[in-house]
Amino acid sequence: MNKKTIGFLLSLAMMLGLASCGEKEVNSKLVLNEVLIENQANFQDDYGVHGAWIEVFNKSYTSADLAGYQLKMSNQAGDTATYFIPKGDVLTLVKPRQHALFWADGQPNRGTFHTNFVMDGTTATWVGLYDSGKKLVDQVTIPANTLQADQSYARVSDAADAWEVKGAAADKYVTPSTNNQTIEGNAKMEKFQSHDSAGVGMSITAMSVVFFGLILLYICFRLIGQAAISLRRRNAMEVKDIKCEEEAKEKKLGEAPGEVIAAISMAMHEMQNDVHDVEDTVLTITRVKRTYSPWSSKIYTLRELPKK
Amino acid sequence: MGEFLNFISNNLADFWTYTGFANATVGHLVMILVGLVFIYLAVAKEFEPMLLIPIGFGMLIGNIPFNMEAGLKVGIYEEGSVLNILYQGVTSGWYPPLIFLGIGAMTDFSALISNPKLMLVGAAAQFGIFGAYMIALALGFDPMQAGAIGIIGGADGPTAIFLSSKLAPNLMGAIAVSAYSYMALVPVIQPPIMRWLTTKKERVIRMQPPRAVSHTEKVMFPIVGLLLTCFLVPSGLPLLGMLFFGNLLKESGVTRRLAETARGPLIDTITILLGLTVGASTQASEFLTFDSVLIFGLGALSFIIATTSGVLFVKLFNLILPKNKKINPLIGNAGVSAVPDAARISQTVGLEYDPTNYLLMHAMGPNVAGVIGSAVAAGILLGFLM
């Protein structure tokens, strides 16, 4: 491949790359997951206080750090309270698929997880989560008078798009610091147990995928092989100055017989492993005169015989 | 004086409770015996010595009885012990992909590239996995456990460990030992099935010699292979990614040192650690259960099904192939991914019937396709059941 082609390919790749660049999305590993505004008999903090709380969920499968993030809340336009989540607290590192709970009690001196604002459920409440670069990561607006005491506004399940009121029905629990939808079993496994207890469906599906994958590879390498053979033949035709395709096929141009391949392989093996019959070095023996040194004298390196 | 003697005798009695003799159970002795059999098979019969020696010795290490209530932190299942730390490579599943890196760096895919239809034989042998999966379900294992057990039929130790560490960690010891044992016993299991399923005429079929494969094709294989298989089954990425990466290191021709490290010191180190810790994980108290016995039985069945399906598939395939392109069904067994043992068996059995018919190169095709096929199958099971 010449330099022009390489340059062309690189330019093409760069142009395609630039064309596919959109606005950089903010890190959205962390999302707001559940908010409870009026806490009368629900979860209580370490001080035994029933306060409003905001739950943040790490939806990724890696840890995410909330240090430097900001929690913002507004009950009316133009009046936004901001809580800066302090750096240096190891507890702000949220483990994969885990939750962090912030108490909106206006008591930041009680610890990292107590905000400097309180929430009011009688007006619409907007809560926003901003990353350390002050970019909006997630937000939710709880309509006014939607929630009664001990009810929360939460995503249907962790990190789901839809929100609902929890605590209003028997099957919709308020779930501080835990999954919004309680996982009571392995849904996938139960599906297999109920629909495919003998495993026939799984076997057919999986074997079809295995065959499909390997058939794809087969087709691909059949085509690549044919292209390689025809390329080799064309090169051989150029070297032998043969124009007719039929003649080239007859003479089996580009197809090296087994003996030739064996001979080439042997030669390469000998070269690469330095195995050779004929030595390529010349041995010369010349007399070298060396002056005497006591350091090389045998007498001094031998132990003397013990004296009787 | 009497008090002092009393003190000494108490000390000795206390010491006795810590010794292996005081803590030995029949289970420990049985497992030590199994370990010794493994070592014997490796040394005397040369059955997969690289695997059976570390596993066999690991069984001895793992079954030295000790006082488990003393908190000595010596057992493989005691958090913080040296063996436990080494075992984490197995439990968290990072040894198997490194083994695959080495396998990729030492595997020559040219037999497969020159005759790509042999890939289908590698795919057919994966029936062993799903046959065992169905039988395991029938025996009462849940789908995740059945998937982990079924993968023994792939005849690929690292894949079996990788998948069982994700789907059924509590069965991993039994599955790993079963997979490696049967891989070592491939020379015993496969030949009778191959002879039984083929006719004398079929056994002497001569296959066309493979064509020469160009360097470009060899370089393209890992790249295209990775893209095609992993776009289809992304859950197989850890194994397939490392396998094809290792192969690119080998075939690119410009990373010789990296390829040599991957197929030499790296794979050797990981094999030692993997073998030893898998062997040690067979601690009698955790290992000797009825499930383990069932898993051993299912493992044997899965190997038999895999071999049978490989050979039968070739026979069926021959029905549609032109006369000069027929495949010798004796290479059907090589569809299981025990590389290169299964291919060697094709060669040995083939030579028994025609001393001038060399099947090794042809058998390497389905054999390496089996490695890809079992990794794809593992990815599918992981994707469906996890």
XYZ file of C-alpha atoms in Angstrom:
694
model
C 0.000 0.000 0.000
C 1.592 3.284 -1.022
C 1.702 6.445 1.032
C -1.043 8.094 -1.030
C -3.487 5.273 -0.297
C -2.626 5.302 3.391
C -3.096 9.088 3.472
C -6.434 8.766 1.686
C -7.677 6.076 4.085
C -6.589 8.057 7.143
C -8.294 11.211 5.839
C -11.457 9.230 5.118
C -11.437 7.733 8.618
C -10.898 11.179 10.127
C -13.766 12.693 8.107
C -16.110 9.861 9.080
C -15.057 10.247 12.699
C -15.714 13.972 12.650
C -19.058 13.482 10.942
C -20.159 11.025 13.608
C -19.194 13.347 16.480
C -22.199 14.741 18.281
C -22.442 16.908 21.367
C -20.608 15.157 24.169
C -23.062 13.474 26.470
C -22.529 13.960 30.170
C -21.644 11.019 32.333
C -24.988 9.515 33.130
C -23.990 6.621 35.337
C -25.791 8.290 38.225
C -29.485 9.088 38.097
C -32.106 10.420 40.475
C -34.162 7.391 41.405
C -36.666 8.203 44.132
C -37.773 11.262 46.111
C -39.850 11.378 49.279
C -40.961 14.821 50.498
C -43.179 14.353 53.519
C -41.796 11.741 55.851
C -43.961 10.985 58.845
C -43.362 7.334 59.616
C -40.976 6.246 56.868
C -37.207 5.639 56.930
C -35.285 7.623 59.545
C -31.745 8.922 59.541
C -28.947 8.189 62.036
C -30.343 10.894 64.325
C -33.713 9.169 64.432
C -35.332 11.964 62.419
C -37.962 11.296 59.751
C -36.860 13.699 57.007
C -37.384 14.143 53.276
C -34.911 12.226 51.149
C -33.546 11.970 47.616
C -32.194 8.675 46.313
C -29.427 8.549 43.690
C -28.801 5.308 41.820
C -25.612 4.151 40.067
C -27.013 2.347 37.051
C -23.630 1.265 35.685
C -21.588 -1.824 36.463
C -18.635 0.233 37.717
C -18.354 2.385 40.816
C -19.260 6.065 40.423
C -18.146 8.877 42.685
C -20.618 11.589 43.726
C -17.866 13.783 45.210
C -17.983 17.234 43.635
C -21.507 16.696 42.291
C -24.291 19.133 43.100
C -27.839 18.451 44.152
C -30.141 21.333 43.261
C -33.722 21.869 44.341
C -36.280 24.473 43.512
C -39.850 24.946 44.716
C -40.365 28.079 42.665
C -38.801 29.538 39.530
C -35.672 31.624 40.144
C -35.127 30.260 43.648
C -32.805 27.310 43.438
C -30.952 25.836 46.392
C -27.668 24.092 45.686
C -25.970 21.457 47.796
C -22.351 20.755 46.922
C -21.508 17.139 47.722
C -18.171 17.360 49.530
C -15.025 15.703 48.286
C -12.915 13.505 50.523
C -15.646 11.260 51.907
C -15.107 7.667 50.774
C -18.810 6.983 51.193
C -19.622 9.123 48.152
C -18.260 6.307 45.991
C -21.407 4.460 44.946
C -20.846 0.818 44.101
C -22.199 -0.690 40.869
C -26.011 -0.876 40.820
C -26.187 0.599 44.329
C -27.930 3.610 45.853
C -26.998 6.721 47.860
C -29.578 8.450 50.009
C -29.485 12.194 50.775
C -31.576 13.663 53.592
C -33.123 16.963 52.511
C -33.306 18.266 56.076
C -31.348 21.530 55.805
C -28.732 20.173 58.241
C -25.468 19.861 56.247
C -23.483 19.842 59.496
C -24.877 16.352 60.165
C -22.737 14.823 57.439
C -22.122 14.428 53.740
C -25.540 12.932 53.132
C -27.551 15.781 54.679
C -28.341 18.626 52.277
C -28.591 22.309 53.055
C -32.148 22.546 51.749
C -35.575 21.217 52.601
C -38.390 20.386 50.198
C -41.987 21.540 50.143
C -44.592 19.256 48.612
C -47.329 21.886 48.285
C -45.700 23.394 45.207
C -44.058 21.658 42.288
C -40.602 20.467 43.309
C -37.740 20.320 40.847
C -34.642 18.307 41.769
C -31.547 18.270 39.594
C -28.258 16.371 39.792
C -25.204 18.103 38.305
C -21.791 16.581 37.785
C -18.505 18.103 38.926
C -18.313 19.987 35.610
C -21.683 21.599 36.454
C -23.441 19.772 33.649
C -26.951 18.527 34.246
C -26.899 14.742 34.692
C -30.528 14.113 35.635
C -33.594 15.993 36.796
C -37.120 15.329 37.953
C -40.113 17.537 38.668
C -42.640 16.332 41.211
C -45.985 18.006 40.487
C -47.566 19.934 43.346
C -49.727 17.983 45.806
C -49.011 14.670 44.078
C -47.621 12.954 47.107
C -49.298 12.288 50.403
C -47.367 11.674 53.590
C -44.928 8.738 53.323
C -45.417 8.426 49.580
C -42.475 8.766 47.204
C -42.078 9.764 43.587
C -39.896 7.098 42.016
C -38.858 5.449 38.830
C -40.964 2.338 38.187
C -37.823 0.230 38.499
C -34.206 1.299 39.026
C -33.125 3.759 36.285
C -36.328 3.153 34.255
C -37.627 6.083 32.245
C -41.130 6.135 33.706
C -41.883 7.601 37.162
C -44.800 6.768 39.452
C -46.084 7.377 42.935
C -44.948 4.667 45.344
C -46.647 3.848 48.604
C -50.170 4.381 47.261
C -50.841 0.732 46.419
C -49.966 -2.517 48.142
C -47.615 -3.640 45.365
C -45.824 -0.285 45.079
C -43.473 0.055 47.987
C -41.435 3.060 49.078
C -37.900 1.756 48.812
C -35.215 4.019 50.310
C -31.657 2.814 49.544
C -32.858 -0.277 47.779
C -34.259 -1.449 44.444
C -37.428 0.330 43.332
C -38.816 -2.983 42.257
C -38.011 -5.814 44.585
C -36.297 -8.631 42.711
C -37.770 -11.829 44.079
C -36.240 -14.281 41.635
C -34.251 -14.696 38.460
C -36.744 -13.679 35.766
C -34.696 -15.172 32.938
C -34.331 -18.493 34.676
C -37.988 -18.636 35.619
C -38.879 -17.950 31.991
C -36.763 -20.899 30.896
C -38.162 -23.107 33.646
C -41.756 -22.384 32.691
C -41.447 -22.362 28.885
C -38.547 -24.688 28.212
C -38.260 -27.133 31.067
C -36.719 -29.808 28.823
C -34.158 -27.424 27.310
C -35.124 -28.189 23.709
C -35.861 -24.558 22.866
C -32.553 -23.399 24.312
C -30.669 -26.137 22.447
C -32.279 -25.288 19.113
C -31.752 -21.544 19.560
C -28.177 -21.826 20.755
C -27.136 -24.381 18.125
C -28.686 -22.187 15.434
C -26.615 -19.249 16.654
C -23.434 -21.369 16.777
C -24.068 -22.633 13.243
C -25.036 -19.182 12.004
C -21.844 -17.657 13.418
C -19.602 -20.317 11.951
C -21.460 -20.333 8.617
C -20.868 -16.566 8.434
C -17.162 -17.174 9.056
C -17.201 -19.967 6.444
C -18.791 -17.734 3.795
C -16.426 -14.909 4.619
C -13.316 -17.054 4.363
C -14.501 -18.845 1.281
C -14.773 -15.488 -0.436
C -11.468 -14.272 0.995
C -9.824 -17.553 -0.088
C -11.143 -17.245 -3.622
C -9.961 -13.632 -3.788
C -6.523 -14.657 -2.489
C -6.208 -17.451 -5.088
C -7.225 -15.209 -7.970
C -4.862 -12.448 -6.783
C -1.993 -14.916 -6.599
C -2.788 -16.191 -10.087
C -2.910 -12.663 -11.479
C 0.487 -11.875 -9.950
C 1.887 -15.085 -11.432
C 0.377 -14.197 -14.825
C 2.092 -10.813 -14.714
C 5.439 -12.376 -13.894
C 5.138 -15.049 -16.609
C 3.613 -12.560 -19.018
C 0.543 -14.691 -19.658
C -2.594 -12.834 -20.693
C -5.089 -15.673 -21.095
C -6.961 -16.666 -17.933
C -7.654 -20.191 -19.267
C -3.995 -20.800 -19.953
C -3.108 -19.654 -16.439
C -5.654 -22.078 -14.994
C -4.292 -24.923 -17.085
C -0.748 -24.238 -15.975
C -1.964 -23.973 -12.386
C -0.309 -20.612 -11.985
C -0.237 -19.306 -8.426
C -0.777 -22.760 -6.965
C 2.373 -23.946 -5.337
C 2.653 -27.749 -5.096
C 3.191 -29.330 -1.694
C 6.873 -30.116 -2.366
C 7.634 -26.479 -3.116
C 5.875 -25.322 0.044
C 7.760 -27.949 2.060
C 11.098 -26.811 0.595
C 10.358 -23.144 1.290
C 9.177 -23.939 4.819
C 12.339 -25.950 5.474
C 14.529 -23.136 4.192
C 12.691 -20.598 6.332
C 12.921 -22.849 9.379
C 16.664 -23.199 8.863
C 17.098 -19.479 8.444
C 14.917 -18.450 11.391
C 16.311 -20.994 13.802
C 19.863 -20.584 12.647
C 20.037 -24.230 11.587
C 22.525 -24.593 8.733
C 24.756 -27.211 7.168
C 27.439 -24.916 5.806
C 29.084 -22.634 8.326
C 29.191 -19.020 7.213
C 32.019 -18.060 9.523
C 35.741 -18.490 8.833
C 37.928 -19.813 11.575
C 41.447 -18.440 11.639
C 44.109 -19.633 14.046
C 46.862 -17.148 14.724
C 49.578 -17.234 17.284
C 49.039 -14.612 19.943
C 51.939 -13.521 22.039
C 50.961 -12.856 25.602
C 53.275 -11.403 28.161
C 53.525 -13.195 31.474
C 51.382 -11.976 34.351
C 51.361 -13.413 37.877
C 47.552 -12.984 37.864
C 47.249 -15.655 35.215
C 49.865 -17.913 36.682
C 48.705 -21.324 37.777
C 51.134 -21.406 40.625
C 49.310 -18.651 42.467
C 45.887 -20.074 41.968
C 46.716 -23.492 43.352
C 46.771 -24.267 47.046
C 50.155 -25.010 48.394
C 50.810 -28.478 49.677
C 50.555 -28.723 53.434
C 53.891 -28.653 55.180
C 54.600 -31.676 57.250
C 7.254 -31.785 88.048
C 3.864 -33.449 87.668
C 2.340 -30.103 86.719
C 5.024 -29.551 84.110
C 4.428 -32.979 82.590
C 0.729 -32.217 82.596
C 1.479 -28.979 80.750
C 3.581 -30.829 78.160
C 0.937 -33.497 77.615
C -1.786 -30.841 77.280
C 0.337 -29.027 74.727
C 0.887 -32.193 72.746
C -2.820 -33.019 72.903
C -3.601 -29.499 71.716
C -1.069 -29.846 68.905
C -2.624 -33.175 67.917
C -5.965 -31.438 67.237
C -4.219 -29.266 64.635
C -2.611 -32.134 62.732
C -3.928 -33.649 59.553
C -4.173 -37.055 61.255
C -6.693 -35.762 63.779
C -8.784 -33.931 61.194
C -8.721 -36.501 58.402
C -12.016 -37.808 57.134
C -12.805 -40.535 54.640
C -13.597 -37.769 52.133
C -10.089 -36.333 52.421
C -8.544 -39.747 51.849
C -10.774 -40.416 48.844
C -9.822 -37.104 47.269
C -6.119 -37.682 47.976
C -6.486 -41.036 46.250
C -8.133 -39.354 43.237
C -5.262 -36.843 43.148
C -2.742 -39.689 43.168
C -4.604 -41.393 40.305
C -4.396 -38.137 38.325
C -0.659 -37.915 38.936
C -0.256 -41.585 37.975
C -2.201 -41.061 34.723
C -0.048 -38.043 33.922
C 3.304 -39.659 34.684
C 2.750 -43.268 33.634
C 0.236 -42.863 30.807
C 1.158 -39.308 29.776
C -2.508 -38.259 29.664
C -2.449 -34.442 29.471
C 0.408 -34.183 32.004
C 0.480 -30.385 31.831
C -3.030 -30.369 33.294
C -3.198 -33.513 35.371
C 0.028 -32.907 37.302
C -1.017 -29.453 38.599
C -4.607 -30.588 39.181
C -3.575 -33.867 40.828
C -1.060 -32.164 43.087
C -3.569 -29.407 43.757
C -5.960 -32.116 44.982
C -3.322 -33.255 47.463
C -2.770 -29.668 48.625
C -6.486 -28.970 48.896
C -7.182 -32.131 50.838
C -4.578 -31.947 53.540
C -6.896 -32.028 56.551
C -6.556 -29.197 59.061
C -8.498 -27.714 61.924
C -10.944 -25.533 60.035
C -12.171 -23.805 63.176
C -8.707 -22.565 64.111
C -8.761 -19.743 61.536
C -5.297 -20.639 60.253
C -6.041 -19.059 56.842
C -4.511 -21.950 54.933
C -7.498 -23.447 53.115
C -8.518 -22.385 49.647
C -11.972 -21.399 50.894
C -10.617 -19.267 53.768
C -10.601 -15.611 52.823
C -7.141 -14.091 52.857
C -5.207 -17.352 52.539
C -2.552 -17.576 49.829
C -4.495 -20.289 48.022
C -7.660 -18.221 48.241
C -5.894 -15.237 46.686
C -4.582 -17.391 43.837
C -8.038 -18.951 43.454
C -9.549 -15.535 42.772
C -8.240 -15.764 39.222
C -10.594 -18.701 38.813
C -13.589 -17.343 40.729
C -13.490 -13.935 39.084
C -12.821 -15.598 35.742
C -9.644 -13.886 34.548
C -7.410 -16.945 34.202
C -9.441 -18.475 31.326
C -9.191 -15.451 28.978
C -5.416 -15.339 29.565
C -5.199 -19.034 28.699
C -7.152 -18.237 25.538
C -4.636 -15.513 24.713
C -1.896 -18.128 24.808
C -3.970 -20.633 22.824
C -4.567 -17.982 20.167
C -0.846 -17.248 20.007
C 0.026 -20.908 19.482
C -2.802 -21.926 17.141
C -2.329 -22.100 13.414
C -5.702 -21.551 11.783
C -4.417 -22.198 8.247
C -6.040 -25.658 8.048
C -9.368 -24.002 8.758
C -8.762 -21.067 6.421
C -7.775 -23.357 3.553
C -10.893 -25.509 4.014
C -13.447 -23.309 5.795
C -16.281 -25.830 5.521
C -14.600 -27.716 8.360
C -15.931 -24.957 10.620
C -19.324 -26.619 10.409
C -17.900 -29.801 11.936
C -16.693 -27.678 14.854
C -20.196 -26.270 15.191
C -21.866 -29.704 15.066
C -19.770 -31.049 17.931
C -21.277 -28.405 20.197
C -24.370 -30.622 20.375
C -22.507 -32.231 23.272
C -23.019 -29.068 25.312
C -26.731 -28.877 24.717
C -27.304 -32.621 24.989
C -25.739 -32.516 28.451
C -27.754 -29.358 29.194
C -31.013 -31.200 28.500
C -30.012 -34.245 30.527
C -28.918 -32.033 33.434
C -32.320 -30.317 33.360
C -34.022 -33.699 33.397
C -31.945 -34.680 36.441
C -33.254 -31.677 38.351
C -30.516 -29.076 37.966
C -31.786 -25.542 37.394
C -31.148 -23.930 33.974
C -28.080 -21.973 35.158
C -26.478 -25.042 36.703
C -27.434 -27.131 33.662
C -25.766 -24.567 31.364
C -22.592 -24.653 33.448
C -22.563 -28.460 33.439
C -23.354 -28.689 29.732
C -20.283 -26.667 28.800
C -18.122 -29.641 29.844
C -19.174 -31.059 26.458
C -17.262 -28.239 24.784
C -14.123 -30.034 25.977
C -12.540 -26.757 26.836
C -11.309 -26.366 30.414
C -10.890 -22.563 30.434
C -14.339 -22.067 28.882
C -15.897 -24.444 31.410
C -14.273 -22.565 34.293
C -15.224 -19.192 32.856
C -18.870 -20.103 32.386
C -19.330 -22.005 35.624
C -17.749 -19.142 37.601
C -20.557 -16.951 36.269
C -23.520 -19.348 36.196
C -22.926 -21.795 39.028
C -19.921 -20.865 41.195
C -20.816 -23.562 43.746
C -20.364 -26.287 41.118
C -17.230 -24.840 39.563
C -14.751 -27.201 41.245
C -16.600 -30.298 40.079
C -17.158 -28.908 36.582
C -13.533 -27.870 36.140
C -12.138 -31.163 37.379
C -14.632 -33.080 35.274
C -13.812 -31.053 32.133
C -10.063 -31.465 32.544
C -10.350 -35.142 33.464
C -12.341 -35.981 30.365
C -10.057 -33.827 28.202
C -7.228 -35.995 29.448
C -9.288 -39.099 28.810
C -10.127 -38.149 25.217
C -7.789 -40.942 23.940
C -9.875 -43.437 25.888
C -13.378 -42.058 25.202
C -13.281 -41.130 21.527
C -11.695 -43.992 19.501
C -14.361 -46.640 20.255
C -17.152 -44.208 19.271
C -15.301 -43.260 16.079
C -14.822 -46.918 15.102
C -18.379 -47.821 15.980
C -19.938 -45.055 13.887
C -17.820 -45.411 10.745
C -17.408 -48.062 8.079
C -14.036 -49.375 6.937
C -14.526 -47.610 3.615
C -15.192 -44.272 5.285
C -12.134 -44.548 7.496
C -9.779 -44.634 4.512
C -11.220 -41.609 2.690
C -8.350 -39.459 1.503
C -8.945 -35.774 1.703
C -7.525 -33.175 -0.669
C -4.349 -31.627 0.721
C -4.982 -28.159 2.133
C -3.969 -25.280 -0.114
C -1.283 -22.798 0.860
C -2.738 -19.913 2.840
C -1.360 -16.422 2.291
C -0.084 -14.182 5.064
C -2.886 -11.674 4.365
C -5.540 -14.349 4.912
C -3.909 -15.379 8.165
C -3.842 -11.767 9.394
C -7.428 -11.220 8.325
C -8.718 -14.311 10.105
C -8.480 -13.051 13.721
C -9.814 -9.633 12.771
C -12.781 -10.885 10.748
C -13.333 -13.739 13.199
C -13.503 -11.373 16.153
C -15.823 -8.922 14.445
C -18.220 -11.566 13.160
C -18.441 -13.756 16.244
C -18.465 -10.978 18.840
C -21.006 -8.845 17.017
C -23.186 -11.939 17.068
C -22.426 -13.010 20.646
C -20.903 -10.103 22.618
C -21.028 -12.150 25.823
C -18.286 -14.357 24.387
C -15.971 -11.344 24.167
C -13.574 -12.167 27.033
C -12.721 -15.549 25.507
C -13.044 -14.826 21.791
C -11.390 -11.414 22.107
C -8.323 -12.890 23.759
C -8.208 -15.907 21.435
C -8.214 -13.783 18.288
C -5.897 -11.180 19.814
C -3.349 -13.889 20.595
C -3.676 -15.192 17.060
C -3.108 -11.739 15.580
C 0.047 -11.406 17.682
C 1.238 -14.648 16.101
C 0.174 -14.031 12.535
C 0.993 -10.344 12.200
C 4.651 -11.349 12.106
C 5.744 -8.096 13.691
C 5.031 -8.886 17.343
C 7.059 -12.014 17.682
C 8.205 -11.238 21.215
C 4.647 -10.626 22.424
C 3.424 -13.808 20.734
C 6.250 -15.814 22.285
C 5.453 -14.444 25.740
C 1.742 -15.200 25.305
C 2.291 -18.783 24.135
C 5.240 -19.420 26.431
C 5.795 -17.950 29.883
C 2.336 -16.377 30.224
C 0.252 -19.443 29.394
C 2.601 -21.645 31.428
C 2.259 -19.412 34.488
C -1.510 -19.263 34.216
C -1.754 -23.018 33.564
C 0.220 -23.706 36.739
C -1.939 -21.364 38.826
C -5.186 -22.510 37.249
C -4.417 -26.225 37.496
C -3.161 -26.031 41.056
C -6.042 -23.941 42.379
C -8.702 -25.914 40.528
C -7.201 -29.072 42.010
C -7.062 -27.506 45.466
C -10.680 -26.394 45.144
C -11.728 -30.028 45.419
C -11.489 -29.824 49.207
C -13.482 -32.870 50.342
C -15.805 -30.901 52.622
C -16.986 -28.787 49.685
C -16.470 -31.156 46.789
C -17.667 -34.608 47.774
C -21.374 -34.315 47.144
C -23.915 -36.266 45.138
C -24.024 -33.360 42.655
C -20.316 -33.807 41.940
C -20.899 -37.473 41.113
C -23.770 -36.492 38.795
C -21.592 -33.853 37.143
C -18.900 -36.463 36.460
C -21.482 -38.712 34.854
C -22.915 -35.868 32.789
C -19.410 -34.833 31.742
C -18.754 -38.274 30.287
C -22.114 -38.222 28.506
C -21.468 -34.782 27.045
C -18.131 -35.941 25.591
C -19.808 -38.975 24.081
C -22.599 -36.852 22.563
C -20.100 -34.291 21.213
C -17.955 -36.974 19.574
C -20.986 -38.773 18.164
C -22.537 -35.613 16.738
C -19.230 -34.561 15.146
C -18.734 -37.913 13.406
C -22.387 -38.226 12.343
C -22.402 -34.665 11.009
C -19.447 -35.443 8.727
C -21.239 -38.552 7.462
C -24.342 -36.482 6.693
C -22.262 -33.719 5.155
C -20.586 -36.249 2.858
C -23.978 -37.018 1.336
C -24.060 -33.577 -0.292
C -20.355 -33.188 -1.036
C -18.879 -34.075 -4.451
C -16.910 -37.330 -4.600
C -13.475 -35.690 -4.707
C -14.250 -33.416 -1.758
C -15.491 -35.976 0.747
C -14.408 -35.583 4.363
C -13.029 -38.488 6.374
C -15.522 -38.923 9.254
C -12.643 -39.802 11.560
C -11.974 -36.066 11.860
C -15.530 -35.485 13.174
C -14.400 -36.206 16.727
C -11.988 -33.270 16.501
C -14.932 -30.865 16.590
C -14.635 -30.922 20.379
C -12.128 -28.295 21.291
C -9.578 -30.411 23.140
C -6.669 -29.003 21.124
C -4.663 -30.785 19.790
C -5.475 -34.092 21.463
C -8.723 -34.701 19.594
C -6.955 -34.030 16.271
C -4.157 -36.373 17.265
C -6.708 -39.113 17.869
C -8.125 -38.637 14.361
C -4.593 -39.106 13.062
C -3.867 -42.183 15.189
C -7.130 -43.951 14.377
C -6.795 -43.000 10.693
C -3.295 -44.481 10.520
C -4.555 -47.772 11.938
C -6.602 -48.292 8.762
C -4.312 -46.635 6.215
C -0.715 -46.018 7.307
C -0.241 -43.440 4.546
C -3.339 -41.357 5.225
C -2.366 -38.424 7.428
C -5.432 -36.750 8.902
C -3.764 -34.475 11.437
C -3.763 -31.292 9.344
C -7.368 -31.860 8.273
C -8.462 -32.596 11.841
C -6.881 -29.386 13.105
C -9.545 -27.477 11.142
C -12.585 -28.704 13.106
C -10.460 -28.797 16.233
C -9.756 -25.049 16.221
C -13.286 -24.381 14.949
C -14.414 -26.255 18.071
C -12.508 -23.758 20.232
C -14.373 -20.914 18.535
C -17.664 -22.847 18.624
C -17.455 -23.654 22.338
C -16.560 -20.041 23.183
C -19.556 -18.880 21.127
C -21.774 -21.464 22.865
C -20.522 -20.262 26.253
C -21.339 -16.698 25.244
C -24.847 -17.737 24.214
C -25.475 -19.567 27.499
C -24.171 -16.577 29.422
C -26.344 -14.189 27.442
C -29.480 -16.306 27.832
C -29.146 -17.410 31.432
C -27.239 -14.653 33.252
